[in-house]
Amino acid sequence: MVRAATELLARGGRNAVTTRAVSAAAGVQPPTIYRHFGDMHGLLDVAARETLAVHVREQATRALTNDPVEDLRRGWDLHIAFGLAHPDAFALLYSASSVDASTSVIHEGVAVLQGFVARMAEAGRLRVDVAHATDLIHAAGTGVTLTLAATPPEERDPRLSETMREAILTAITVPASAEVPNGETDAERIAVHAVALRALLAETPSVLSPAERQLLSDWLDRLATARNHA
């Protein structure tokens, strides 16, 4: 039933996921649907979550390059494309009535995104901490997707996604060049390295005792935010 609903949702949107259509596609009687899912809205929620789960698995297993910032760009573009290819599923996931039930699969997607962001930090390309950067990217990507999906295709601004993506990357990353950008302070340079070391320590927790790791993490967090008070 979930597979039938997912396929109908992908092909025809939420209006295509009717009791009759799902029953026929799954080879079950209508009461079976209500016995398992309560109502059609419950089945729609599950179908939307499965649609996102497939996308998250694909993102988690795609081949990466040696440029983590470019990998993030590609991930952003793939995520926006997914949302526009499945606008009804995406809207269901983030609707007020469904977001609580969707929390688990949304968190799985955010965890994959955080992995991409952590790679940028480990490469010394991140100027803010991993959690903050992840939240910014997720919020911006969600907003862009919902905005574009709600706009008729012929009226969409083709520059919107790229402009938002590059604005976020400009705000959270530093240039790949070893040269110090004009105007960058000592505190800002220290913050970049503190963010990088924080991310690397998260990948290798056994090099320090729990107490040492906690103390160093506190120091690194202070250094990572010191530029805001410089």
CSV table of C-alpha atoms in Angstrom, one decimal:
chain,number,residue,atom,x,y,z
A,1,MET,CA,0.0,0.0,0.0
A,2,VAL,CA,2.8,2.4,0.8
A,3,ARG,CA,4.6,1.6,-2.5
A,4,ALA,CA,1.3,2.1,-4.4
A,5,ALA,CA,0.7,5.4,-2.7
A,6,THR,CA,4.3,6.5,-3.2
A,7,GLU,CA,4.2,5.8,-6.9
A,8,LEU,CA,0.8,7.5,-7.3
A,9,LEU,CA,2.1,10.6,-5.4
A,10,ALA,CA,5.2,10.8,-7.6
A,11,ARG,CA,3.2,10.5,-10.8
A,12,GLY,CA,0.1,12.5,-10.1
A,13,GLY,CA,0.5,14.4,-6.8
A,14,ARG,CA,-1.6,14.1,-3.7
A,15,ASN,CA,-4.9,14.3,-5.7
A,16,ALA,CA,-4.0,11.0,-7.4
A,17,VAL,CA,-3.7,9.2,-4.0
A,18,THR,CA,-7.3,8.2,-3.6
A,19,THR,CA,-8.8,5.3,-1.7
A,20,ARG,CA,-9.9,3.8,-5.0
A,21,ALA,CA,-6.6,4.3,-6.8
A,22,VAL,CA,-4.5,2.9,-3.9
A,23,SER,CA,-6.8,-0.1,-3.4
A,24,ALA,CA,-6.6,-1.0,-7.1
A,25,ALA,CA,-2.9,-0.6,-7.3
A,26,ALA,CA,-2.1,-2.5,-4.1
A,27,GLY,CA,-4.8,-5.2,-4.6
A,28,VAL,CA,-6.5,-4.6,-1.3
A,29,GLN,CA,-9.9,-3.6,0.0
A,30,PRO,CA,-10.4,0.0,1.1
A,31,PRO,CA,-11.0,-0.9,4.8
A,32,THR,CA,-7.5,-2.4,4.9
A,33,ILE,CA,-6.1,1.1,4.2
A,34,TYR,CA,-8.0,2.6,7.1
A,35,ARG,CA,-7.1,-0.2,9.4
A,36,HIS,CA,-3.4,0.3,8.9
A,37,PHE,CA,-3.2,4.1,8.5
A,38,GLY,CA,-6.3,5.5,10.1
A,39,ASP,CA,-7.2,7.6,7.1
A,40,MET,CA,-5.9,8.6,3.7
A,41,HIS,CA,-3.9,11.5,5.3
A,42,GLY,CA,-2.0,9.0,7.4
A,43,LEU,CA,-1.1,7.0,4.3
A,44,LEU,CA,-0.1,10.2,2.5
A,45,ASP,CA,2.2,11.1,5.3
A,46,VAL,CA,3.9,7.7,5.2
A,47,ALA,CA,4.3,7.9,1.4
A,48,ALA,CA,5.8,11.4,1.6
A,49,ARG,CA,8.3,10.2,4.3
A,50,GLU,CA,9.3,7.2,2.1
A,51,THR,CA,9.8,9.5,-0.9
A,52,LEU,CA,12.2,11.7,1.2
A,53,ALA,CA,13.9,8.6,2.7
A,54,VAL,CA,14.8,7.3,-0.8
A,55,HIS,CA,16.3,10.7,-1.7
A,56,VAL,CA,18.3,10.8,1.6
A,57,ARG,CA,19.8,7.4,0.9
A,58,GLU,CA,20.8,8.5,-2.5
A,59,GLN,CA,22.5,11.6,-1.2
A,60,ALA,CA,24.3,9.6,1.5
A,61,THR,CA,25.8,7.2,-1.0
A,62,ARG,CA,26.7,9.4,-3.9
A,63,ALA,CA,30.3,9.7,-4.9
A,64,LEU,CA,32.2,12.6,-3.5
A,65,THR,CA,35.1,14.7,-4.9
A,66,ASN,CA,38.1,16.2,-3.1
A,67,ASP,CA,36.3,19.5,-3.1
A,68,PRO,CA,33.8,19.5,-0.2
A,69,VAL,CA,32.4,23.0,-1.1
A,70,GLU,CA,31.7,21.8,-4.6
A,71,ASP,CA,30.1,18.6,-3.2
A,72,LEU,CA,27.8,20.8,-1.1
A,73,ARG,CA,26.8,22.8,-4.1
A,74,ARG,CA,25.9,19.7,-6.0
A,75,GLY,CA,24.0,18.4,-3.0
A,76,TRP,CA,22.0,21.6,-2.8
A,77,ASP,CA,21.1,21.4,-6.5
A,78,LEU,CA,20.1,17.8,-6.2
A,79,HIS,CA,17.9,18.6,-3.1
A,80,ILE,CA,16.2,21.5,-4.9
A,81,ALA,CA,15.6,19.3,-7.9
A,82,PHE,CA,14.1,16.6,-5.7
A,83,GLY,CA,11.7,19.0,-4.1
A,84,LEU,CA,10.5,20.4,-7.4
A,85,ALA,CA,10.1,16.8,-8.8
A,86,HIS,CA,8.1,15.9,-5.8
A,87,PRO,CA,6.4,19.1,-4.7
A,88,ASP,CA,3.4,17.5,-3.0
A,89,ALA,CA,5.5,15.1,-1.0
A,90,PHE,CA,7.8,18.0,0.0
A,91,ALA,CA,4.9,20.2,1.1
A,92,LEU,CA,3.4,17.3,3.1
A,93,LEU,CA,6.6,16.8,5.0
A,94,TYR,CA,6.9,20.4,6.1
A,95,SER,CA,3.2,21.1,6.6
A,96,ALA,CA,2.1,22.1,10.1
A,97,SER,CA,-0.1,19.0,10.5
A,98,SER,CA,2.6,16.5,9.4
A,99,VAL,CA,5.9,17.9,10.5
A,100,ASP,CA,5.9,16.1,13.8
A,101,ALA,CA,5.5,12.7,12.1
A,102,SER,CA,8.1,13.7,9.6
A,103,THR,CA,10.8,14.7,12.1
A,104,SER,CA,12.7,11.4,12.0
A,105,VAL,CA,13.3,11.3,8.3
A,106,ILE,CA,13.9,15.1,8.1
A,107,HIS,CA,16.6,14.6,10.8
A,108,GLU,CA,18.1,11.8,8.7
A,109,GLY,CA,18.4,14.2,5.8
A,110,VAL,CA,19.9,16.9,8.0
A,111,ALA,CA,22.4,14.4,9.3
A,112,VAL,CA,23.6,13.7,5.8
A,113,LEU,CA,23.8,17.5,5.2
A,114,GLN,CA,25.8,17.9,8.4
A,115,GLY,CA,28.3,15.3,7.1
A,116,PHE,CA,28.9,17.4,4.0
A,117,VAL,CA,29.3,20.5,6.2
A,118,ALA,CA,31.8,18.7,8.5
A,119,ARG,CA,33.9,17.9,5.5
A,120,MET,CA,34.2,21.6,4.7
A,121,ALA,CA,35.2,22.3,8.3
A,122,GLU,CA,37.8,19.6,8.2
A,123,ALA,CA,39.3,21.1,5.1
A,124,GLY,CA,39.5,24.5,6.8
A,125,ARG,CA,36.9,26.0,4.6
A,126,LEU,CA,34.2,26.8,7.2
A,127,ARG,CA,34.1,30.1,9.1
A,128,VAL,CA,31.2,29.2,11.4
A,129,ASP,CA,30.6,26.1,13.5
A,130,VAL,CA,29.2,23.0,11.8
A,131,ALA,CA,25.8,23.1,13.6
A,132,HIS,CA,25.1,26.7,12.7
A,133,ALA,CA,26.1,26.2,9.0
A,134,THR,CA,23.9,23.1,8.8
A,135,ASP,CA,20.9,25.0,10.1
A,136,LEU,CA,21.5,27.9,7.7
A,137,ILE,CA,21.7,25.6,4.7
A,138,HIS,CA,18.8,23.5,5.7
A,139,ALA,CA,16.5,26.5,6.4
A,140,ALA,CA,17.5,28.3,3.2
A,141,GLY,CA,17.1,25.2,1.0
A,142,THR,CA,13.7,24.4,2.5
A,143,GLY,CA,12.6,28.0,1.9
A,144,VAL,CA,13.8,28.0,-1.7
A,145,THR,CA,12.2,24.7,-2.5
A,146,LEU,CA,8.8,25.6,-1.0
A,147,THR,CA,8.9,29.0,-2.7
A,148,LEU,CA,9.7,27.6,-6.1
A,149,ALA,CA,7.2,24.7,-5.8
A,150,ALA,CA,4.4,27.2,-5.0
A,151,THR,CA,5.3,29.3,-8.1
A,152,PRO,CA,4.0,28.3,-11.5
A,153,PRO,CA,6.9,26.9,-13.6
A,154,GLU,CA,6.7,29.6,-16.2
A,155,GLU,CA,6.9,32.3,-13.5
A,156,ARG,CA,9.9,30.9,-11.5
A,157,ASP,CA,13.1,32.9,-11.3
A,158,PRO,CA,15.8,30.6,-12.6
A,159,ARG,CA,18.4,32.5,-10.6
A,160,LEU,CA,16.7,32.1,-7.2
A,161,SER,CA,18.2,28.8,-6.1
A,162,GLU,CA,21.8,29.6,-7.3
A,163,THR,CA,21.7,33.1,-5.8
A,164,MET,CA,20.6,31.8,-2.4
A,165,ARG,CA,23.1,29.0,-2.5
A,166,GLU,CA,26.0,31.3,-3.2
A,167,ALA,CA,24.9,33.8,-0.6
A,168,ILE,CA,24.9,31.1,2.1
A,169,LEU,CA,28.3,29.7,0.9
A,170,THR,CA,29.8,33.2,0.9
A,171,ALA,CA,28.5,33.7,4.5
A,172,ILE,CA,29.9,30.4,5.9
A,173,THR,CA,33.0,29.6,4.0
A,174,VAL,CA,36.5,31.0,3.4
A,175,PRO,CA,38.4,30.9,0.1
A,176,ALA,CA,40.4,27.8,-0.7
A,177,SER,CA,43.5,29.9,-1.2
A,178,ALA,CA,46.0,30.0,1.6
A,179,GLU,CA,46.2,33.8,1.2
A,180,VAL,CA,44.5,35.8,3.9
A,181,PRO,CA,41.5,37.7,2.5
A,182,ASN,CA,41.6,41.5,2.7
A,183,GLY,CA,40.2,42.7,6.0
A,184,GLU,CA,40.2,39.3,7.8
A,185,THR,CA,41.2,39.7,11.4
A,186,ASP,CA,43.4,37.4,13.6
A,187,ALA,CA,40.2,36.3,15.4
A,188,GLU,CA,38.6,35.3,12.2
A,189,ARG,CA,41.6,33.3,11.1
A,190,ILE,CA,41.8,31.6,14.4
A,191,ALA,CA,38.0,30.8,14.3
A,192,VAL,CA,38.4,29.0,11.0
A,193,HIS,CA,41.1,26.7,12.4
A,194,ALA,CA,39.1,26.2,15.6
A,195,VAL,CA,36.1,25.0,13.6
A,196,ALA,CA,38.3,22.7,11.6
A,197,LEU,CA,39.9,21.1,14.7
A,198,ARG,CA,36.5,20.8,16.4
A,199,ALA,CA,35.2,18.8,13.4
A,200,LEU,CA,38.3,16.6,13.2
A,201,LEU,CA,38.1,15.8,16.9
A,202,ALA,CA,34.5,14.7,16.4
A,203,GLU,CA,35.7,12.1,13.9
A,204,THR,CA,38.5,10.8,16.2
A,205,PRO,CA,37.2,11.0,19.8
A,206,SER,CA,39.6,8.3,21.1
A,207,VAL,CA,42.7,10.6,20.9
A,208,LEU,CA,41.6,12.3,24.1
A,209,SER,CA,40.0,11.3,27.4
A,210,PRO,CA,36.3,12.4,27.8
A,211,ALA,CA,37.4,15.1,30.3
A,212,GLU,CA,40.2,16.3,27.9
A,213,ARG,CA,37.8,16.3,25.0
A,214,GLN,CA,35.2,18.3,26.9
A,215,LEU,CA,37.7,20.9,28.0
A,216,LEU,CA,39.2,21.3,24.5
A,217,SER,CA,35.8,21.4,22.9
A,218,ASP,CA,34.9,24.3,25.3
A,219,TRP,CA,38.1,26.2,24.3
A,220,LEU,CA,37.5,25.6,20.6
A,221,ASP,CA,33.9,26.8,20.8
A,222,ARG,CA,35.1,30.0,22.4
A,223,LEU,CA,37.7,30.5,19.8
A,224,ALA,CA,35.2,29.7,17.0
A,225,THR,CA,33.0,32.5,18.2
A,226,ALA,CA,35.7,34.9,19.3
A,227,ARG,CA,35.5,36.8,16.0
A,228,ASN,CA,31.9,37.9,16.9
A,229,HIS,CA,33.3,39.8,19.9
A,230,ALA,CA,36.5,41.1,18.5
